[in-house]
Coordinates of C-alpha atoms and ligand atoms in Angstrom, one line a residue:
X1 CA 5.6 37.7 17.2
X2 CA 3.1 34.8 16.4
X3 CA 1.8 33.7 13.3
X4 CA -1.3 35.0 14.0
X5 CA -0.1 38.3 14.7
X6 CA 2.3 39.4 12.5
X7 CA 0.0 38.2 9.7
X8 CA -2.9 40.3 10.9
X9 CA -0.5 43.0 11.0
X10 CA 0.9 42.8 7.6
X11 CA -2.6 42.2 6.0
X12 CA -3.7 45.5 7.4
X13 CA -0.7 46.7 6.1
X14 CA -1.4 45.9 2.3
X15 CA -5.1 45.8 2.3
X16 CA -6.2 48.4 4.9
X17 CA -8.4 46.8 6.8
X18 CA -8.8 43.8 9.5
X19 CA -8.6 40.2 8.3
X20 CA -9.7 36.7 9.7
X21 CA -7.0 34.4 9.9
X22 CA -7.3 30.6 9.4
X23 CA -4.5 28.3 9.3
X24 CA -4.4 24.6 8.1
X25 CA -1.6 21.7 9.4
X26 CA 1.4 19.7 7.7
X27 CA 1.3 16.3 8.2
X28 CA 3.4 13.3 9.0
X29 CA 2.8 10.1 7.6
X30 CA 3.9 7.2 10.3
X31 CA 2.8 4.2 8.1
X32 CA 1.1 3.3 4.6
X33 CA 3.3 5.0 2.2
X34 CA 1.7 5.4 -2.2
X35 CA -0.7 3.3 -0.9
X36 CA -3.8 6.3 -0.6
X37 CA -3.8 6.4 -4.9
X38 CA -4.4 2.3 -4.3
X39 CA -7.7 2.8 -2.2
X40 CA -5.4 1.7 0.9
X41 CA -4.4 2.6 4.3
X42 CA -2.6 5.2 5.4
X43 CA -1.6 6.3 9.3
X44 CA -0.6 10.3 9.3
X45 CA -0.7 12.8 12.2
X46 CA -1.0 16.5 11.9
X47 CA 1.6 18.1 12.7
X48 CA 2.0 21.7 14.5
X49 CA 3.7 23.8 11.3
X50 CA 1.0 25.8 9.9
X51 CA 0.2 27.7 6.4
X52 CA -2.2 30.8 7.5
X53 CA -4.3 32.6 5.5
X54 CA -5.9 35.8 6.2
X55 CA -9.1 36.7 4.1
X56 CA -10.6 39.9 3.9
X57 CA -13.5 41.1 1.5
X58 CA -13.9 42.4 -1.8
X59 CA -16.6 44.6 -3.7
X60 CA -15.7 43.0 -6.6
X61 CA -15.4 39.9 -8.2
X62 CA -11.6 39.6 -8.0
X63 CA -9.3 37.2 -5.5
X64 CA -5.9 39.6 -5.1
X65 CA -3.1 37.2 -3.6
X66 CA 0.0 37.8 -1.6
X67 CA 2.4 35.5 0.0
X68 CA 5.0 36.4 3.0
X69 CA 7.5 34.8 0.9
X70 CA 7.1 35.2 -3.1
X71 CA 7.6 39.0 -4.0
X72 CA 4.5 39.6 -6.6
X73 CA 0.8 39.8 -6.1
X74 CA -1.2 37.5 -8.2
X75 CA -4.8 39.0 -9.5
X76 CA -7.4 36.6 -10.8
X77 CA -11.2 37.3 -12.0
X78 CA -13.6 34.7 -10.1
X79 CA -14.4 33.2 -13.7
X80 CA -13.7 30.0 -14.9
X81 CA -11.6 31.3 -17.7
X82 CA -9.5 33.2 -15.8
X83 CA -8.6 30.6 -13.4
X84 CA -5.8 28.9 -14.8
X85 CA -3.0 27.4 -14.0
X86 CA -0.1 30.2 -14.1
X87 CA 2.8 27.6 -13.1
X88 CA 4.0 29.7 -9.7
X89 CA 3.1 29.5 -6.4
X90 CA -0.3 30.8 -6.1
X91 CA -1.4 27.7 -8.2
X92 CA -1.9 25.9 -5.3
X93 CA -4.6 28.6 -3.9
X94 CA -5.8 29.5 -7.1
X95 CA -6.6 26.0 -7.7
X96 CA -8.7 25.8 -4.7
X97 CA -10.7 28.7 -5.7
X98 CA -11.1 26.9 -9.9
X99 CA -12.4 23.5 -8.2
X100 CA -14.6 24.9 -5.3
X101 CA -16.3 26.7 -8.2
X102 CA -16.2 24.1 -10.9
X103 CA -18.0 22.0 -7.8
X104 CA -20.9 24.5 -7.9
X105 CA -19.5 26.7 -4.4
X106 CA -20.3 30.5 -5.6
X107 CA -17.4 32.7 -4.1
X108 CA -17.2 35.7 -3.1
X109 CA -14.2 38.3 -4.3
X110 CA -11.4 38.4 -1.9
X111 CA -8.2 39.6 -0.6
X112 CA -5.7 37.1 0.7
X113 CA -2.4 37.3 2.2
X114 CA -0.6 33.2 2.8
X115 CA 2.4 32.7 5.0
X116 CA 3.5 28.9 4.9
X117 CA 5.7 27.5 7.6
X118 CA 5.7 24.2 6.9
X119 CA 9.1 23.4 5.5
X120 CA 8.7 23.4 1.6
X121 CA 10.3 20.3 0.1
X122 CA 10.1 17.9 3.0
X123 CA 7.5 16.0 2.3
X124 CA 5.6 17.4 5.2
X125 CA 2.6 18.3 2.6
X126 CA 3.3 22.5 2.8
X127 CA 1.3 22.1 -0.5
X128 CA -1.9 20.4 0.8
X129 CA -1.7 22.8 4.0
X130 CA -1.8 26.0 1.3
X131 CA -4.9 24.4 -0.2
X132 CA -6.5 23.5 2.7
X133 CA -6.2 27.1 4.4
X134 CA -7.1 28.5 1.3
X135 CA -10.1 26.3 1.1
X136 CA -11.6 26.9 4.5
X137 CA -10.8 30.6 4.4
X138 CA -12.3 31.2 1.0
X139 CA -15.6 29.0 2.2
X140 CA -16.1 30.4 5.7
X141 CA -15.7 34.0 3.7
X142 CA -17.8 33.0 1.1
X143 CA -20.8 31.9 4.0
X144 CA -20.4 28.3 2.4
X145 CA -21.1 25.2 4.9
X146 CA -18.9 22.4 3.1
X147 CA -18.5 19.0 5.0
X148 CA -14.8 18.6 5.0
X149 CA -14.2 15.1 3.6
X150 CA -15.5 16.8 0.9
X151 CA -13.2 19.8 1.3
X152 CA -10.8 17.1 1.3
X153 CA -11.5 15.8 -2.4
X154 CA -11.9 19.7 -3.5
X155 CA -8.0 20.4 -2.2
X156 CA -6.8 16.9 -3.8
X157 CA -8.4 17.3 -7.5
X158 CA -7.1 21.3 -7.4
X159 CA -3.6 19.6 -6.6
X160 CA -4.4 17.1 -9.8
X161 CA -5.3 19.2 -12.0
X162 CA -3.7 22.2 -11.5
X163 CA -0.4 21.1 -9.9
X164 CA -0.9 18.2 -12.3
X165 CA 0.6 16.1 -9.4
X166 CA -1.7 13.1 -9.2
X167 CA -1.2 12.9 -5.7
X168 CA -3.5 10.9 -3.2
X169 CA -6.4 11.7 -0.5
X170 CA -4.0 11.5 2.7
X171 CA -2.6 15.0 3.1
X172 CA -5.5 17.3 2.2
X173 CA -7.9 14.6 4.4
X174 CA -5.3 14.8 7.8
X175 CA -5.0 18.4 7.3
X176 CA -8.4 18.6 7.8
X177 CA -9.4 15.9 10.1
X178 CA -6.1 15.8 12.4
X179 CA -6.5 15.6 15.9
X180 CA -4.0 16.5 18.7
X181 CA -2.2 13.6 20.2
X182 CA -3.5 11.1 18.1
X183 CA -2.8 9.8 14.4
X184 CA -5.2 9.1 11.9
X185 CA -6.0 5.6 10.5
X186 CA -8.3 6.1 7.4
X187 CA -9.6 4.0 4.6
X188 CA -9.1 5.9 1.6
X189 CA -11.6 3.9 -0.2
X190 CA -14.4 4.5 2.0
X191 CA -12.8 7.9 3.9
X192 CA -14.4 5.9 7.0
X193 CA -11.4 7.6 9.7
X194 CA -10.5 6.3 13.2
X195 CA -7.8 8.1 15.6
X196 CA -5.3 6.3 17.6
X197 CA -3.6 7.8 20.7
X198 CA 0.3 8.8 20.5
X199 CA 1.4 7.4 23.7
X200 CA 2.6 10.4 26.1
X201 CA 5.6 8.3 26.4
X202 CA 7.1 9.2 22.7
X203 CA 7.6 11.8 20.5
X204 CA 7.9 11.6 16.5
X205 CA 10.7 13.1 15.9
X206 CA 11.3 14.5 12.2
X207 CA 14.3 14.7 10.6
X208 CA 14.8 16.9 7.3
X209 CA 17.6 15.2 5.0
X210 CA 17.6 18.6 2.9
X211 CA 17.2 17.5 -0.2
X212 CA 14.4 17.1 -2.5
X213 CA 15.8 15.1 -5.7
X214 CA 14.4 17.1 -9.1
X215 CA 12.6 13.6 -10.2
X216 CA 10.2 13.6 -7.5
X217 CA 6.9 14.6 -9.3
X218 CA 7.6 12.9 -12.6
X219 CA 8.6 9.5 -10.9
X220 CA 5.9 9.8 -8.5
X221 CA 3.0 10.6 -11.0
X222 CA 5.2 7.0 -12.6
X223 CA 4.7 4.9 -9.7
X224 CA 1.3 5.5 -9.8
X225 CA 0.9 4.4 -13.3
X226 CA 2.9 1.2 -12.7
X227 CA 0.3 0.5 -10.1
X228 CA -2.8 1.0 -12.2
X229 CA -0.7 -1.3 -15.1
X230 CA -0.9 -4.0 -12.0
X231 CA -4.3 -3.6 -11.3
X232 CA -5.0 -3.6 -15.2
X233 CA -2.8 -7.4 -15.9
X234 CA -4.6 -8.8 -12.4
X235 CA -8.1 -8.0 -13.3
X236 CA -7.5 -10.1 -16.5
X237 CA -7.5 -13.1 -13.9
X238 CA -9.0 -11.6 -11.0
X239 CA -12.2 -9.5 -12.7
X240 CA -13.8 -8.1 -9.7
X241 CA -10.2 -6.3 -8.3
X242 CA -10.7 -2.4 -9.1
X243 CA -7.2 -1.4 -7.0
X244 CA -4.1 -2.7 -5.4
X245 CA -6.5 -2.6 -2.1
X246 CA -8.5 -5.7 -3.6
X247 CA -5.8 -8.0 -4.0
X248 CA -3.9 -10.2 -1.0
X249 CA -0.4 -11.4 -0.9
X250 CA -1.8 -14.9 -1.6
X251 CA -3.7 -14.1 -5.1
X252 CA -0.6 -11.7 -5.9
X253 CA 2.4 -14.8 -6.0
X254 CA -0.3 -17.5 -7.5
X255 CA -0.7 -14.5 -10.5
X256 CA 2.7 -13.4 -10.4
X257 CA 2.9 -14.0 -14.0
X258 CA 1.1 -11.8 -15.5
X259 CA 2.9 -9.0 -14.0
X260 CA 5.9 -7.5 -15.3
X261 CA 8.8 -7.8 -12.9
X262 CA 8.2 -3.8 -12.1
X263 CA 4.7 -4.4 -11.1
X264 CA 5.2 -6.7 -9.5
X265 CA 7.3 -5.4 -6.9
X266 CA 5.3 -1.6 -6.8
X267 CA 2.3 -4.4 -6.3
X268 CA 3.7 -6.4 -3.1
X269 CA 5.2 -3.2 -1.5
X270 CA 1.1 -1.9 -1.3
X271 CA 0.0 -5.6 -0.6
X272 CA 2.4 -5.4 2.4
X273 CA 2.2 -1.8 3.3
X274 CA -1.8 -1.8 3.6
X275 CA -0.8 -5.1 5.8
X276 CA 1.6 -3.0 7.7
X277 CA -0.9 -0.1 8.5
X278 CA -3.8 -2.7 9.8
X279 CA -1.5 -4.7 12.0
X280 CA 0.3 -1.1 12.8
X281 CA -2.7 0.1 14.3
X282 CA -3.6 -2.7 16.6
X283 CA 0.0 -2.9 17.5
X284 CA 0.0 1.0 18.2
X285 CA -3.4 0.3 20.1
X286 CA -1.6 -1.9 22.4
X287 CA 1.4 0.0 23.5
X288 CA 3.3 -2.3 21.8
X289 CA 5.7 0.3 20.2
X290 CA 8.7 -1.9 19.5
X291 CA 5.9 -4.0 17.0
X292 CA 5.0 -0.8 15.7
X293 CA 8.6 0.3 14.9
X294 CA 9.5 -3.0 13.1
X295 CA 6.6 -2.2 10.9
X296 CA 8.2 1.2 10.5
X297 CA 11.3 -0.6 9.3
X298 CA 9.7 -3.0 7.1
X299 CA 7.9 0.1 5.5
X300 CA 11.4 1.3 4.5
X301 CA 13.5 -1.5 3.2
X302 CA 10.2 -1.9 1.1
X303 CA 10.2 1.4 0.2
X304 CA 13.9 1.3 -0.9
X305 CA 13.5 -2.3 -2.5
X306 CA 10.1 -2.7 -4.2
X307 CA 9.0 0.9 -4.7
X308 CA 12.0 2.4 -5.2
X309 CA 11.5 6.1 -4.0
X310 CA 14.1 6.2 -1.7
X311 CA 17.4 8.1 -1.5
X312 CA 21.0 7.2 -0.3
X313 CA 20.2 11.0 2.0
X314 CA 17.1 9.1 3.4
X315 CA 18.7 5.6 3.8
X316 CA 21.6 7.1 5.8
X317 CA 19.2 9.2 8.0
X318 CA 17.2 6.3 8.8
X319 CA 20.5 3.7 9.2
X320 CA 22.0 7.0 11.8
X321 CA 18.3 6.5 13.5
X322 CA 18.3 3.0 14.2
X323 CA 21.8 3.2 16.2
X324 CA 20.6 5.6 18.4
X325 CA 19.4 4.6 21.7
X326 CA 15.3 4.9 22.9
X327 CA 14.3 5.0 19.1
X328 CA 11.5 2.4 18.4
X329 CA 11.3 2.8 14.3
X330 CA 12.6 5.3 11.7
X331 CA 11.4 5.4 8.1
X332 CA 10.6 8.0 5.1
X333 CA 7.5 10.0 5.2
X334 CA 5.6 11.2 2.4
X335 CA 6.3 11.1 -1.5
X336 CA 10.4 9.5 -1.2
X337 CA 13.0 11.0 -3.6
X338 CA 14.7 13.4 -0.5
X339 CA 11.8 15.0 1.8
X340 CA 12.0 13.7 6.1
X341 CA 12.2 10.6 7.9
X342 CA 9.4 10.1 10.9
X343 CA 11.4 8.1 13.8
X344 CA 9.3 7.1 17.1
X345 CA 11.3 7.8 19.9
X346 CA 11.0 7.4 23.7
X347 CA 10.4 11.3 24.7
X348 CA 13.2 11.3 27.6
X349 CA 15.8 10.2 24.6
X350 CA 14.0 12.2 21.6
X351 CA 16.6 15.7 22.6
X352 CA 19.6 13.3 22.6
X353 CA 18.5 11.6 19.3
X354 CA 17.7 14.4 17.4
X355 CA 21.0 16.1 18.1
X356 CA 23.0 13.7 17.6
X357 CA 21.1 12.6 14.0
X358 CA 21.7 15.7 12.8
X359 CA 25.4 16.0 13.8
X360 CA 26.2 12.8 12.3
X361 CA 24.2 13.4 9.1
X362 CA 26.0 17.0 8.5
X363 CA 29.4 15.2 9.0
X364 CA 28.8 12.5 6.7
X365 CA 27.3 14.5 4.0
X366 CA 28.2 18.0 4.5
X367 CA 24.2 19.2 4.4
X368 CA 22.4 20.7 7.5
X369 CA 20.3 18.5 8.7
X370 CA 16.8 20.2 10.5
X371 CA 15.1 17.9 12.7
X372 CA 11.4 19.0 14.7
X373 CA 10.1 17.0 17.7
X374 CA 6.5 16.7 18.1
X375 CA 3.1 15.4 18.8
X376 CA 0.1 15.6 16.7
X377 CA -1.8 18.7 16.4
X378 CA -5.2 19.6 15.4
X379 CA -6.3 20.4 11.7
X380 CA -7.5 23.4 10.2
X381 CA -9.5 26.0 11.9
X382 CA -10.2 29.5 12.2
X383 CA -7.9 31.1 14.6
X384 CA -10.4 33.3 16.8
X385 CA -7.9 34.9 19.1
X386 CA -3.8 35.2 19.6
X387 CA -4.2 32.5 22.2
X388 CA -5.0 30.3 19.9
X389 CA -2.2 30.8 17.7
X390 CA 0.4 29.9 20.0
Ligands
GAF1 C1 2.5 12.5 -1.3 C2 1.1 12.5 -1.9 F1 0.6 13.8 -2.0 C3 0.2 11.7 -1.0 O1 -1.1 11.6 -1.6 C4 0.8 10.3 -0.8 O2 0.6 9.5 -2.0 C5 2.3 10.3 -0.4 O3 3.0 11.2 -1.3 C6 2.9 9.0 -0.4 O4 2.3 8.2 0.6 O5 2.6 13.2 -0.1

């Protein structure tokens, strides 16, 4: 059975009566990794794993939420007071609801029932896709026209202040935005967006180390700190810098001084990543995916080196990927600390990899290793018929 229908289904099952369904996408990041919190670039595609939400009405002034896979039904009164953070997982959608309202968006009471297939953990943003289904499903319901860079911005300060992650733009914006077959190169400064064609000829092929190291949010909500202490020693020198996106490689070694050795490096990794993601872009542009995969290399020796968020489970993954015939570039996607790599592979080897990545990360570390091969899919939407959810 689909997504779309077994949902439908079950919703008529606990709420007795016939739902609209809306799902929102995972993502993928292929280049420009911690660099979205430094108003830089960043290169995701959506990716085909979906959360759905269906949304029926309420008389009152209630949201009642399920999930497919947590046992107990959260109940929340549409009232700022009563939408708190509870610490589980309806956070994420109760979030949503908190900030669309604290934004001025008047909802309407609602039932909801969330099933989220985007692999928790993986750094394939299952988070940002929750919000973002919730947040279209809750608008549309609500007879709310809201422009969906904004949306965007909603989803990302729900996730900040209620997950108290301090994550980025990049997830909740490609979620939205995605397109099929092409990534996304935006400026998450301005939000001004641009896609770029995935050449038929490759598929991104994502492989799951299985692991999600317990530090991850705490070192991650770090690294962003370390950056804005950067920002905060250059604008002694440099005034007019207001992020890590202001400053070039140049102005960083002629100021290296004033940085501690930390910043320092977290600095050059953006420097060169936002470097990475312009020239990645052209080079992608071009066909000229062997470029493009040295960038993706360069992004994770940095990422291991100067930023520091990756993991012996990711290192491996990516060292199994680069001896593995047709594969252009392999790196680690999203946050670090465990999570997925992203490898672009030529599509007539991408089977062959895939397998044999995952048979040699299993024997050398005894953990199943889950690997997807895909294009990029669309963002969020309404799901009108079954077709559609296919
Ligand atoms: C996580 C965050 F949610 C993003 O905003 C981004 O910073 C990413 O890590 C790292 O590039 O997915």
């Amino acid at each position: 059975m689909n997504g779309q229908n077994s949902i439908v289904e079950k919703f008529r099952a606990k709420f007795g009566a016939n739902p609209h369904v809306y799902r929102a996408p995972g993502r993928v990041n292929l280049i420009g990794e911690h660099t979205d919190y430094n108003d830089g670039f960043v290169l995701p595609a959506a990716i085909g794993f979906y959360c759905w939400v269906a949304v029926g009405p309420r008389q009152d002034r209630k949201l009642v939420i399920s999930s497919e896979e947590f046992p107990e039904q959260i109940e929340v009164e549409l009232s700022a007071e009563s939408l708190r953070p509870s610490r589980t997982w309806s956070d994420y959608a109760v979030g949503v609801a908190a900030q669309l309202q604290k934004e001025g968006f008047g909802l309407s009471g609602a039932n909801l029932l969330i099933h989220g297939e985007v692999p928790i953990g993986a750094g394939l943003s299952s988070s940002a896709s929750i919000e973002v289904a919730t947040a279209i499903a809750l608008a549309e319901e609500s007879g709310l026209s809201i422009d969906r860079t904004r949306l965007a911005r909603i989803c990302q300060r729900a996730e900040n202040e209620f997950a108290g992650m301090r994550c980025g733009i990049m997830d909740q914006f490609i979620s939205l935005h995605g397109r099929a077959n092409h990534a996304l190169m935006l400026d998450c400064r301005s939000l001004q967006f641009e896609f770029v064609p995935i050449p038929e000829s490759v598929r991104l092929v994502i492989c799951n180390t299985g692991v999600k190291h317990k530090l991850a949010d705490g070192e991650y909500n770090r690294r962003r700190e370390e950056c804005e202490e950067a920002v905060r020693s250059l604008a002694k020198v440099l005034p007019n810098i207001r992020a890590l996106r202001d400053v070039n490689k140049e102005q960083l070694e002629q100021h290296r001084g004033v940085l501690s050795e930390i910043a320092y490096q977290r600095a050059l990794h953006i420097v060169k990543e936002n470097e990475r993601v312009l020239n990645g872009k052209e080079a992608l542009r071009n066909g000229d995916l062997r470029q493009f995969g040295e960038y993706m290399a360069e992004s994770h020796v940095s990422l291991r080196d100067l930023f520091e968020v990756s993991c012996a489970e990711l290192d491996l993954m990516v060292e199994l990927a680069n001896a593995e015939p047709g594969v252009y570039g392999a790196r680690m996607t999203g946050g670090g600390f465990g999570g997925a790599t992203i490898n672009l592979v030529d599509a007539r080897c991408a089977a062959g990899f895939a397998e044999n990545v995952a048979k040699a990360y299993e024997e050398n570390t005894g953990i199943a290793c889950a690997t997807y091969i895909c294009m990029p899919a669309e963002g969020a939407s309404r799901v009108e018929s079954a077709e559609q959810a296919r």
